[in-house]
């Protein structure tokens, strides 16, 4: 199984976290979805992704893009991790 934390840490240590875009569930937002860029990430914790203004549990993250390439998609987990 692919874990959000592992994907983000791999990018952080081998690539450029600033090129990441994270899509996550945010109740009350338009279509219950919000997007943040990698430069907003302040900490990749054990269970949460932290920014200056929010703490986002990993189970709410639905998609991660690196540039324009999808590197994590909650609905296609098995095939995408090998592409990173």
PDB file of C-alpha atoms in Angstrom:
ATOM      1  CA  UNK A   1       0.000   0.000   0.000  1.00  0.00           C
ATOM      2  CA  UNK A   2       1.163   3.510  -0.788  1.00  0.00           C
ATOM      3  CA  UNK A   3       1.133   6.068   2.028  1.00  0.00           C
ATOM      4  CA  UNK A   4       0.850   9.839   1.565  1.00  0.00           C
ATOM      5  CA  UNK A   5       3.651  10.462   4.047  1.00  0.00           C
ATOM      6  CA  UNK A   6       6.034   8.187   2.139  1.00  0.00           C
ATOM      7  CA  UNK A   7       5.273   9.894  -1.179  1.00  0.00           C
ATOM      8  CA  UNK A   8       5.821  13.368   0.297  1.00  0.00           C
ATOM      9  CA  UNK A   9       9.027  12.371   2.091  1.00  0.00           C
ATOM     10  CA  UNK A  10      10.424  10.785  -1.058  1.00  0.00           C
ATOM     11  CA  UNK A  11       9.801  14.027  -2.954  1.00  0.00           C
ATOM     12  CA  UNK A  12      11.179  16.136  -0.092  1.00  0.00           C
ATOM     13  CA  UNK A  13      14.472  14.239   0.072  1.00  0.00           C
ATOM     14  CA  UNK A  14      15.050  13.369  -3.602  1.00  0.00           C
ATOM     15  CA  UNK A  15      13.261  16.042  -5.601  1.00  0.00           C
ATOM     16  CA  UNK A  16      11.751  19.513  -5.020  1.00  0.00           C
ATOM     17  CA  UNK A  17       8.792  19.802  -2.623  1.00  0.00           C
ATOM     18  CA  UNK A  18       7.985  23.250  -4.063  1.00  0.00           C
ATOM     19  CA  UNK A  19       6.809  21.555  -7.276  1.00  0.00           C
ATOM     20  CA  UNK A  20       4.094  19.605  -5.425  1.00  0.00           C
ATOM     21  CA  UNK A  21       0.366  20.330  -5.495  1.00  0.00           C
ATOM     22  CA  UNK A  22      -1.820  18.609  -2.882  1.00  0.00           C
ATOM     23  CA  UNK A  23      -5.594  18.182  -3.301  1.00  0.00           C
ATOM     24  CA  UNK A  24      -7.538  17.427  -0.129  1.00  0.00           C
ATOM     25  CA  UNK A  25     -11.043  17.199   1.284  1.00  0.00           C
ATOM     26  CA  UNK A  26     -12.106  20.381   3.074  1.00  0.00           C
ATOM     27  CA  UNK A  27     -15.739  20.412   4.085  1.00  0.00           C
ATOM     28  CA  UNK A  28     -17.415  23.699   3.302  1.00  0.00           C
ATOM     29  CA  UNK A  29     -15.075  24.629   0.461  1.00  0.00           C
ATOM     30  CA  UNK A  30     -16.268  24.645  -3.139  1.00  0.00           C
ATOM     31  CA  UNK A  31     -16.857  20.988  -4.093  1.00  0.00           C
ATOM     32  CA  UNK A  32     -15.469  20.104  -0.629  1.00  0.00           C
ATOM     33  CA  UNK A  33     -11.948  20.272  -2.058  1.00  0.00           C
ATOM     34  CA  UNK A  34      -8.978  22.576  -1.530  1.00  0.00           C
ATOM     35  CA  UNK A  35      -5.545  22.694  -3.119  1.00  0.00           C
ATOM     36  CA  UNK A  36      -2.228  23.731  -1.607  1.00  0.00           C
ATOM     37  CA  UNK A  37       1.236  24.017  -3.084  1.00  0.00           C
ATOM     38  CA  UNK A  38       4.343  22.336  -1.755  1.00  0.00           C
ATOM     39  CA  UNK A  39       5.921  25.610  -0.657  1.00  0.00           C
ATOM     40  CA  UNK A  40       3.094  25.947   1.901  1.00  0.00           C
ATOM     41  CA  UNK A  41       4.071  22.681   3.630  1.00  0.00           C
ATOM     42  CA  UNK A  42       5.892  23.365   6.891  1.00  0.00           C
ATOM     43  CA  UNK A  43       6.015  19.818   8.281  1.00  0.00           C
ATOM     44  CA  UNK A  44       5.375  16.268   7.133  1.00  0.00           C
ATOM     45  CA  UNK A  45       4.266  14.669  10.371  1.00  0.00           C
ATOM     46  CA  UNK A  46       3.363  11.126  11.330  1.00  0.00           C
ATOM     47  CA  UNK A  47      -0.386  11.502  10.729  1.00  0.00           C
ATOM     48  CA  UNK A  48      -0.770  15.054   9.481  1.00  0.00           C
ATOM     49  CA  UNK A  49       0.553  17.447   6.883  1.00  0.00           C
ATOM     50  CA  UNK A  50       1.101  20.892   8.384  1.00  0.00           C
ATOM     51  CA  UNK A  51       1.028  24.357   6.837  1.00  0.00           C
ATOM     52  CA  UNK A  52       1.210  27.762   8.502  1.00  0.00           C
ATOM     53  CA  UNK A  53      -2.594  27.913   8.649  1.00  0.00           C
ATOM     54  CA  UNK A  54      -3.821  24.302   8.701  1.00  0.00           C
ATOM     55  CA  UNK A  55      -3.200  20.752   9.852  1.00  0.00           C
ATOM     56  CA  UNK A  56      -4.435  18.244   7.282  1.00  0.00           C
ATOM     57  CA  UNK A  57      -4.850  14.563   8.188  1.00  0.00           C
ATOM     58  CA  UNK A  58      -3.411  12.255   5.540  1.00  0.00           C
ATOM     59  CA  UNK A  59      -6.707  10.406   5.119  1.00  0.00           C
ATOM     60  CA  UNK A  60      -8.164  13.622   3.631  1.00  0.00           C
ATOM     61  CA  UNK A  61      -5.522  13.918   0.904  1.00  0.00           C
ATOM     62  CA  UNK A  62      -6.971  12.684  -2.363  1.00  0.00           C
ATOM     63  CA  UNK A  63      -4.338  13.583  -4.947  1.00  0.00           C
ATOM     64  CA  UNK A  64      -0.710  14.723  -5.159  1.00  0.00           C
ATOM     65  CA  UNK A  65       0.847  16.141  -8.303  1.00  0.00           C
ATOM     66  CA  UNK A  66       4.543  16.652  -8.941  1.00  0.00           C
ATOM     67  CA  UNK A  67       4.619  19.286 -11.650  1.00  0.00           C
ATOM     68  CA  UNK A  68       1.846  18.027 -13.906  1.00  0.00           C
ATOM     69  CA  UNK A  69       2.374  14.346 -13.132  1.00  0.00           C
ATOM     70  CA  UNK A  70       0.021  12.555 -10.715  1.00  0.00           C
ATOM     71  CA  UNK A  71       2.158  10.746  -8.131  1.00  0.00           C
ATOM     72  CA  UNK A  72      -0.624   9.826  -5.697  1.00  0.00           C
ATOM     73  CA  UNK A  73      -4.307   9.283  -6.371  1.00  0.00           C
ATOM     74  CA  UNK A  74      -6.390   7.744  -3.628  1.00  0.00           C
ATOM     75  CA  UNK A  75      -8.496   5.878  -6.214  1.00  0.00           C
ATOM     76  CA  UNK A  76      -5.569   4.520  -8.234  1.00  0.00           C
ATOM     77  CA  UNK A  77      -3.052   3.844  -5.483  1.00  0.00           C
ATOM     78  CA  UNK A  78      -1.444   0.686  -6.813  1.00  0.00           C
ATOM     79  CA  UNK A  79      -0.387   1.891 -10.246  1.00  0.00           C
ATOM     80  CA  UNK A  80       0.863   5.403  -9.523  1.00  0.00           C
ATOM     81  CA  UNK A  81       3.474   4.895  -6.797  1.00  0.00           C
ATOM     82  CA  UNK A  82       5.816   3.090  -9.202  1.00  0.00           C
ATOM     83  CA  UNK A  83       5.900   6.148 -11.487  1.00  0.00           C
ATOM     84  CA  UNK A  84       7.585   8.431  -8.946  1.00  0.00           C
TER      85      UNK A  84
END
